[in-house]
Short mmCIF file of C-alpha atoms in Angstrom, two decimals:
data_model
loop_
_atom_site.label_atom_id
_atom_site.label_comp_id
_atom_site.label_asym_id
_atom_site.label_seq_id
_atom_site.Cartn_x
_atom_site.Cartn_y
_atom_site.Cartn_z
CA MET Q 1 -1.75 6.78 31.56
CA SER Q 2 1.78 6.03 30.36
CA ILE Q 3 0.64 3.21 28.09
CA THR Q 4 -1.95 5.54 26.56
CA ILE Q 5 0.82 8.01 25.72
CA ILE Q 6 2.83 5.16 24.21
CA ALA Q 7 -0.16 4.12 22.08
CA ILE Q 8 -0.67 7.67 20.79
CA ALA Q 9 3.05 8.06 20.04
CA ILE Q 10 3.14 4.80 18.09
CA SER Q 11 -0.04 5.78 16.25
CA LEU Q 12 1.43 9.08 15.11
CA PHE Q 13 4.70 7.41 14.12
CA PHE Q 14 2.66 4.91 12.12
CA ALA Q 15 0.78 7.79 10.48
CA ILE Q 16 4.12 9.29 9.40
CA ASN Q 17 5.07 5.99 7.78
CA ILE Q 18 1.68 5.82 6.07
CA GLY Q 19 2.42 9.18 4.49
CA ALA Q 20 5.80 7.94 3.33
CA SER Q 21 4.35 4.82 1.76
CA GLY Q 22 1.23 6.46 0.33
CA ALA Q 23 3.25 9.12 -1.48
CA ALA Q 24 4.15 6.67 -4.23
CA ALA Q 25 0.54 5.71 -4.83
CA SER Q 26 -0.89 9.20 -5.00
CA MET Q 27 1.59 11.43 -6.83
CA GLY Q 28 4.12 8.99 -8.29
CA VAL Q 29 2.36 9.04 -11.65
CA ALA Q 30 2.46 12.81 -11.99
CA TYR Q 31 6.12 12.79 -11.00
CA GLY Q 32 6.99 9.88 -13.28
CA SER Q 33 5.22 11.38 -16.30
CA GLY Q 34 7.08 14.68 -15.88
CA ALA Q 35 4.03 16.79 -15.01
CA ILE Q 36 5.80 17.64 -11.74
CA LYS Q 37 9.54 17.75 -12.15
CA LYS Q 38 10.57 18.51 -8.56
CA LYS Q 39 10.09 15.74 -6.02
CA ARG Q 40 9.48 18.13 -3.11
CA ILE Q 41 6.61 19.88 -4.90
CA ALA Q 42 4.98 16.51 -5.60
CA LEU Q 43 5.23 15.56 -1.94
CA VAL Q 44 3.73 18.85 -0.74
CA ILE Q 45 0.72 18.33 -3.03
CA VAL Q 46 0.39 14.81 -1.62
CA ALA Q 47 0.43 16.20 1.92
CA ILE Q 48 -2.38 18.67 1.22
CA GLY Q 49 -4.49 16.05 -0.52
CA VAL Q 50 -4.15 13.33 2.11
CA PHE Q 51 -4.95 15.71 4.95
CA LEU Q 52 -8.12 16.96 3.30
CA GLY Q 53 -9.18 13.41 2.40
CA ALA Q 54 -8.59 12.19 5.96
CA TYR Q 55 -10.36 15.08 7.63
CA LEU Q 56 -13.33 15.26 5.28
CA GLY Q 57 -13.95 11.60 4.45
CA GLY Q 58 -11.94 9.20 6.61
CA GLY Q 59 -14.68 8.31 9.08
CA GLU Q 60 -16.20 5.22 7.42
CA VAL Q 61 -12.97 3.23 7.18
CA VAL Q 62 -12.16 4.25 10.78
CA LYS Q 63 -15.39 2.55 11.85
CA THR Q 64 -14.49 -0.65 9.99
CA LEU Q 65 -11.02 -0.96 11.51
CA GLY Q 66 -12.23 0.15 14.94
CA SER Q 67 -15.13 -2.27 15.30
CA GLY Q 68 -15.83 -4.10 12.04
CA ILE Q 69 -13.15 -6.82 12.24
CA VAL Q 70 -13.15 -7.44 16.00
CA PRO Q 71 -15.77 -6.20 18.50
CA SER Q 72 -14.99 -2.75 19.86
CA ASN Q 73 -15.82 -3.86 23.41
CA MET Q 74 -12.76 -6.12 23.48
CA MET Q 75 -10.41 -3.31 22.40
CA THR Q 76 -8.11 -2.21 25.21
CA VAL Q 77 -5.17 0.14 25.27
CA GLN Q 78 -2.84 -2.87 25.44
CA LEU Q 79 -4.36 -4.37 22.30
CA VAL Q 80 -4.17 -1.03 20.53
CA VAL Q 81 -0.43 -0.92 21.27
CA ILE Q 82 0.01 -4.45 19.96
CA ILE Q 83 -1.87 -3.69 16.73
CA LEU Q 84 0.08 -0.49 16.14
CA VAL Q 85 3.46 -2.05 16.94
CA SER Q 86 2.80 -4.96 14.58
CA SER Q 87 1.67 -2.67 11.76
CA THR Q 88 4.43 -0.11 12.25
CA PHE Q 89 7.15 -2.77 12.39
CA THR Q 90 6.11 -4.21 9.02
CA LEU Q 91 5.51 -0.87 7.30
CA PHE Q 92 8.69 0.80 8.54
CA GLY Q 93 10.78 -2.10 7.27
CA ALA Q 94 9.17 -1.82 3.83
CA ASN Q 95 9.80 1.95 3.73
CA MET Q 96 13.48 1.36 4.46
CA LEU Q 97 13.57 -0.94 1.42
CA GLY Q 98 11.82 1.66 -0.73
CA ILE Q 99 8.88 -0.69 -1.42
CA PRO Q 100 5.40 0.82 -1.94
CA LEU Q 101 3.67 -1.34 0.68
CA SER Q 102 -0.06 -1.32 1.42
CA THR Q 103 -0.72 0.07 4.89
CA SER Q 104 -4.21 -1.43 4.79
CA GLU Q 105 -2.80 -4.93 4.43
CA VAL Q 106 -0.47 -4.69 7.40
CA THR Q 107 -3.10 -3.02 9.59
CA VAL Q 108 -5.87 -5.47 8.77
CA GLY Q 109 -3.39 -8.31 9.26
CA SER Q 110 -2.53 -7.01 12.73
CA VAL Q 111 -6.18 -6.66 13.73
CA ILE Q 112 -6.93 -10.17 12.45
CA GLY Q 113 -3.99 -11.52 14.46
CA VAL Q 114 -5.52 -10.08 17.63
CA GLY Q 115 -8.93 -11.49 16.73
CA VAL Q 116 -7.48 -14.94 16.08
CA ALA Q 117 -5.61 -14.87 19.39
CA PHE Q 118 -8.85 -14.16 21.26
CA GLN Q 119 -10.91 -16.34 18.89
CA VAL Q 120 -13.25 -13.42 18.23
CA LEU Q 121 -13.41 -12.37 14.61
CA HIS Q 122 -16.08 -10.97 12.28
CA VAL Q 123 -15.31 -13.42 9.49
CA GLU Q 124 -17.87 -11.96 7.08
CA THR Q 125 -16.20 -8.56 7.20
CA VAL Q 126 -12.77 -10.10 6.70
CA LEU Q 127 -13.98 -12.02 3.65
CA VAL Q 128 -15.48 -8.86 2.14
CA ILE Q 129 -12.20 -7.01 2.69
CA LEU Q 130 -10.19 -9.83 1.12
CA PHE Q 131 -12.53 -9.83 -1.88
CA PHE Q 132 -11.95 -6.11 -2.38
CA TRP Q 133 -8.18 -6.63 -2.03
CA VAL Q 134 -8.27 -8.94 -5.04
CA ALA Q 135 -11.05 -7.38 -7.10
CA ILE Q 136 -10.07 -3.69 -6.94
CA PRO Q 137 -6.42 -4.10 -8.08
CA LEU Q 138 -7.53 -6.48 -10.84
CA LEU Q 139 -10.20 -4.02 -11.95
CA SER Q 140 -7.60 -1.25 -11.89
CA PHE Q 141 -5.24 -3.31 -14.06
CA PHE Q 142 -7.84 -4.14 -16.69
CA ILE Q 143 -9.24 -0.60 -16.85
CA ALA Q 144 -5.74 0.83 -17.32
CA TYR Q 145 -4.80 -1.92 -19.81
CA ALA Q 146 -7.92 -1.26 -21.90
CA ALA Q 147 -7.34 2.50 -21.78
CA GLY Q 148 -3.67 2.09 -22.68
CA TYR Q 149 -4.51 -0.20 -25.57
CA PHE Q 150 -7.12 2.31 -26.77
CA ILE Q 151 -4.56 5.12 -26.61
CA ARG Q 152 -2.16 3.04 -28.73
CA PHE Q 153 -4.97 2.27 -31.19
CA LEU Q 154 -5.71 5.98 -31.59
CA GLU Q 155 -2.04 6.78 -32.08
CA ARG Q 156 -1.72 4.19 -34.83
CA ARG Q 157 -4.95 5.24 -36.51
CA ASP Q 158 -4.30 8.98 -36.48
CA GLU Q 159 -0.82 10.52 -36.36
CA ARG Q 160 -2.20 13.61 -34.61
CA TRP Q 161 -2.65 11.60 -31.40
CA LYS Q 162 1.10 11.06 -31.16
CA GLY Q 163 1.55 14.76 -30.58
CA ILE Q 164 -1.16 15.14 -28.00
CA GLY Q 165 1.41 15.25 -25.20
CA SER Q 166 3.38 18.05 -26.80
CA GLY Q 167 2.95 21.59 -28.01
CA ARG Q 168 -0.25 23.37 -27.08
CA TRP Q 169 -1.65 20.29 -25.33
CA THR Q 170 1.17 19.98 -22.84
CA LYS Q 171 0.04 22.55 -20.31
CA THR Q 172 -3.55 21.27 -20.27
CA LEU Q 173 -2.50 17.65 -19.83
CA MET Q 174 -0.05 18.55 -17.06
CA ILE Q 175 -2.82 20.32 -15.16
CA LEU Q 176 -5.12 17.33 -15.61
CA VAL Q 177 -2.57 14.77 -14.46
CA ILE Q 178 -1.75 16.85 -11.38
CA CYS Q 179 -5.47 17.17 -10.59
CA ALA Q 180 -5.87 13.42 -11.00
CA GLY Q 181 -2.93 12.88 -8.65
CA PHE Q 182 -4.45 15.24 -6.12
CA ILE Q 183 -7.73 13.30 -6.25
CA GLU Q 184 -5.80 10.12 -5.61
CA ALA Q 185 -3.98 11.76 -2.70
CA PHE Q 186 -7.39 12.76 -1.35
CA SER Q 187 -8.53 9.15 -1.65
CA ALA Q 188 -5.37 8.04 0.16
CA GLY Q 189 -6.31 10.23 3.10
CA MET Q 190 -9.87 8.89 3.09
CA ASN Q 191 -8.73 5.28 3.16
CA ASN Q 192 -5.41 5.19 4.99
CA VAL Q 193 -5.77 7.46 8.01
CA ALA Q 194 -7.92 4.76 9.62
CA ASN Q 195 -4.92 2.44 9.66
CA ALA Q 196 -3.23 4.69 12.21
CA VAL Q 197 -6.16 5.76 14.38
CA GLY Q 198 -8.93 3.20 13.80
CA SER Q 199 -7.98 0.92 16.69
CA MET Q 200 -7.69 3.87 19.10
CA VAL Q 201 -11.12 5.13 18.09
CA GLY Q 202 -12.49 1.61 18.57
CA ALA Q 203 -11.00 1.48 22.06
CA GLY Q 204 -12.58 4.83 22.95
CA MET Q 205 -9.23 6.57 23.37
CA MET Q 206 -10.27 9.42 21.09
CA THR Q 207 -13.24 10.49 19.02
CA ALA Q 208 -13.37 9.80 15.30
CA GLU Q 209 -13.17 13.54 14.58
CA LYS Q 210 -9.95 14.00 16.55
CA GLY Q 211 -8.55 10.79 15.13
CA VAL Q 212 -8.92 11.80 11.50
CA PHE Q 213 -7.56 15.30 12.20
CA TRP Q 214 -4.37 14.26 13.98
CA GLY Q 215 -3.94 11.18 11.85
CA GLY Q 216 -4.31 13.21 8.66
CA LEU Q 217 -1.83 15.82 9.91
CA PHE Q 218 0.90 13.28 10.66
CA VAL Q 219 0.27 11.35 7.45
CA SER Q 220 0.95 14.64 5.64
CA ILE Q 221 4.18 15.15 7.58
CA GLY Q 222 5.32 11.66 6.64
CA ALA Q 223 4.57 12.28 2.98
CA ILE Q 224 6.73 15.40 2.88
CA PHE Q 225 9.75 14.13 4.80
CA LEU Q 226 9.86 10.37 4.13
CA GLY Q 227 8.01 9.83 0.84
CA GLY Q 228 10.85 10.44 -1.58
CA ARG Q 229 12.19 6.89 -1.99
CA VAL Q 230 8.80 5.29 -2.55
CA LEU Q 231 7.82 8.14 -4.89
CA GLU Q 232 10.92 7.34 -6.93
CA THR Q 233 10.06 3.63 -7.04
CA ASN Q 234 6.53 4.10 -8.37
CA GLY Q 235 7.24 7.08 -10.60
CA LYS Q 236 10.52 6.16 -12.27
CA LYS Q 237 11.44 2.50 -11.90
CA ILE Q 238 8.37 0.70 -13.24
CA THR Q 239 7.73 2.29 -16.62
CA ASN Q 240 7.97 5.62 -18.41
CA MET Q 241 4.55 7.23 -18.73
CA SER Q 242 3.07 9.87 -20.97
CA LEU Q 243 0.74 12.52 -19.63
CA LEU Q 244 -2.30 10.77 -21.12
CA GLN Q 245 -1.30 7.54 -19.43
CA GLY Q 246 -0.72 9.36 -16.15
CA ILE Q 247 -4.23 10.76 -16.19
CA VAL Q 248 -5.67 7.27 -16.75
CA ILE Q 249 -3.62 5.74 -13.93
CA SER Q 250 -4.26 8.38 -11.29
CA GLY Q 251 -7.90 8.77 -12.28
CA THR Q 252 -8.51 5.03 -12.09
CA GLY Q 253 -6.83 4.66 -8.72
CA GLY Q 254 -8.48 7.71 -7.19
CA VAL Q 255 -12.02 6.81 -8.24
CA LEU Q 256 -11.77 3.16 -7.16
CA VAL Q 257 -10.32 4.02 -3.76
CA VAL Q 258 -12.86 6.79 -3.10
CA LEU Q 259 -15.70 4.38 -3.86
CA SER Q 260 -14.19 1.76 -1.56
CA SER Q 261 -13.73 4.34 1.19
CA LEU Q 262 -17.37 5.40 0.98
CA LEU Q 263 -18.25 1.74 1.62
CA GLY Q 264 -15.89 1.69 4.60
CA ILE Q 265 -13.52 -0.86 3.02
CA PRO Q 266 -9.76 -0.50 3.69
CA VAL Q 267 -8.20 -1.31 0.32
CA PRO Q 268 -4.54 -1.62 -0.75
CA LEU Q 269 -4.17 1.79 -2.38
CA THR Q 270 -0.61 1.16 -3.49
CA GLN Q 271 -1.65 -2.05 -5.22
CA VAL Q 272 -4.45 -0.23 -7.03
CA THR Q 273 -2.05 2.36 -8.42
CA THR Q 274 0.79 -0.04 -9.16
CA THR Q 275 -1.49 -2.48 -11.01
CA ALA Q 276 -2.80 0.46 -13.05
CA ILE Q 277 0.79 1.34 -13.92
CA LEU Q 278 1.38 -2.29 -14.89
CA GLY Q 279 -1.76 -2.24 -17.03
CA ILE Q 280 -0.57 0.81 -18.95
CA GLY Q 281 2.93 -0.61 -19.25
CA THR Q 282 1.66 -3.98 -20.45
CA ALA Q 283 -0.45 -2.31 -23.14
CA ASP Q 284 2.67 -0.48 -24.32
CA HIS Q 285 5.43 -3.07 -23.93
CA GLY Q 286 3.73 -6.44 -23.48
CA PHE Q 287 4.16 -8.79 -20.56
CA ARG Q 288 7.96 -8.56 -20.63
CA LEU Q 289 7.48 -5.58 -18.30
CA TRP Q 290 6.64 -8.09 -15.57
CA GLN Q 291 10.21 -9.34 -15.67
CA LYS Q 292 11.50 -6.18 -13.99
CA GLY Q 293 12.94 -6.92 -10.55
CA VAL Q 294 11.15 -4.08 -8.79
CA ILE Q 295 7.76 -5.57 -9.71
CA THR Q 296 8.49 -9.09 -8.46
CA LYS Q 297 10.03 -7.66 -5.31
CA THR Q 298 6.92 -5.58 -4.64
CA LEU Q 299 4.59 -8.54 -5.26
CA ARG Q 300 6.48 -10.64 -2.72
CA VAL Q 301 6.19 -7.95 -0.07
CA TRP Q 302 2.46 -7.60 -0.77
CA LEU Q 303 2.01 -11.33 -0.16
CA VAL Q 304 4.13 -11.52 2.97
CA SER Q 305 3.16 -8.25 4.70
CA PRO Q 306 -0.35 -9.09 6.00
CA LEU Q 307 0.76 -12.54 7.10
CA LEU Q 308 3.80 -11.14 8.87
CA SER Q 309 1.86 -8.45 10.72
CA MET Q 310 -0.79 -11.02 11.69
CA VAL Q 311 1.83 -13.38 13.13
CA VAL Q 312 3.55 -10.53 14.98
CA SER Q 313 0.33 -9.30 16.62
CA PHE Q 314 -0.76 -12.85 17.47
CA THR Q 315 2.64 -13.55 19.05
CA LEU Q 316 2.61 -10.34 21.10
CA VAL Q 317 -0.84 -11.21 22.47
CA LYS Q 318 0.40 -14.63 23.52
CA ILE Q 319 3.48 -13.16 25.16
CA PHE Q 320 2.04 -10.16 27.03
CA ILE Q 321 -1.70 -10.72 27.43
CA GLN Q 322 -2.37 -14.45 27.18
CA PRO Q 323 0.95 -16.11 28.13
CA SER Q 324 1.06 -19.65 26.75
CA PRO Q 325 4.36 -21.57 26.98
CA TYR Q 326 3.17 -24.19 24.51
CA MET Q 327 2.22 -21.60 21.93
CA LEU Q 328 5.53 -19.82 22.35
CA VAL Q 329 7.38 -23.09 21.75
CA ILE Q 330 5.39 -23.62 18.53
CA LEU Q 331 6.03 -20.07 17.32
CA ALA Q 332 9.74 -20.27 18.13
CA SER Q 333 9.96 -23.59 16.31
CA LEU Q 334 8.19 -22.09 13.32
CA VAL Q 335 10.63 -19.17 13.17
CA ILE Q 336 13.61 -21.51 13.43
CA ALA Q 337 12.16 -23.77 10.74
CA ILE Q 338 11.61 -20.85 8.35
CA ILE Q 339 15.14 -19.55 8.92
CA GLY Q 340 16.51 -23.04 8.45
CA LEU Q 341 14.58 -23.58 5.21
CA ALA Q 342 15.74 -20.23 3.85
CA SER Q 343 19.35 -21.06 4.74
CA LEU Q 344 19.02 -24.52 3.20
CA TYR Q 345 17.56 -23.07 0.00
CA ASN Q 346 20.41 -20.54 -0.29
CA THR Q 347 22.96 -23.30 0.30
CA ILE Q 348 21.43 -25.49 -2.41
CA GLN Q 349 21.38 -22.60 -4.88
CA TYR Q 350 25.01 -21.79 -4.06
CA GLU Q 351 26.07 -25.40 -4.59
CA LYS Q 352 24.28 -25.48 -7.95
CA ARG Q 353 26.12 -22.34 -9.05
CA ILE Q 354 29.46 -23.85 -7.98
CA VAL Q 355 28.76 -27.04 -9.93
CA ASN Q 356 27.83 -25.12 -13.07
CA GLU Q 357 30.86 -22.84 -12.82
CA ASP Q 358 33.18 -25.87 -12.39
CA GLY Q 359 31.77 -27.50 -15.49
CA GLY Q 360 29.84 -30.21 -13.73
CA GLY Q 361 26.48 -28.89 -14.73
CA ILE Q 362 24.67 -28.17 -17.95
#
């Protein structure tokens, strides 16, 4: 009974962190474009949207994470705790850094880690998910890039388009960009609530209906109280956006994620939105936008996060459920080797800087 309470508590804490991370993906564009000037108002709209999306349409992705990657009959309360701890650990760390991390990546990585540990994995489903992880953000980038380039073409061809974001058009465009952001928040609820409650539903700890209700509620709470830093990252630090561009970005992300959710595919919502922002920014400023530190930092976290959560869940299984001294020795050696390589790399870079500063270099 006590471990069940622990699992539920971790799940709800994870849901709070999902809300914090998802805030950037769903309303960052409206905030960054100036359609919503107050951060708190943007976060409240996010909260309403994600709750409705979770409650009304989160069931299909819950099924995928509950039984599509590993068989539901192998799900126990202990494994649920391991999956949630692994996912929460990775996501919480990213939130503290202010990075818009994909909750789907860390959750799927944790579930895969458990499946690998037990050598029971629905490989076909994993491959489909990985395909969507690559295809959907790329599609989002190219759609936004084409739309941004078209907007620039219209502005150059007809001077009237340059004023479309001002004067009598402003109020209409602000309403549209907020509506687009709300749709994206709705899609965030559809897709991301499963990350918090999918494994518990798969283990039979709660029904899907209760899972999406409570998961959606705590995702909303997280959006309101912890979403500010990630909202700032997506909305302000990547590129300045006009209202027209904001509508394209939020509309693209919302539609693609809703379609993926209807298919039951957990997709990296934050990647979809951020690549759309990059597409718009690239159309405006060229590829020099990619040199911004916040973008490279985010890309690194995207790459590392599913692998990290997979290793963490795999390790926890081998420690608490399938103790294996040999495996623990290998994992400990791997951790030491990675730390050693990182330290060696930093030392080499430091020595190079010293040589250059002393005049011994180029």
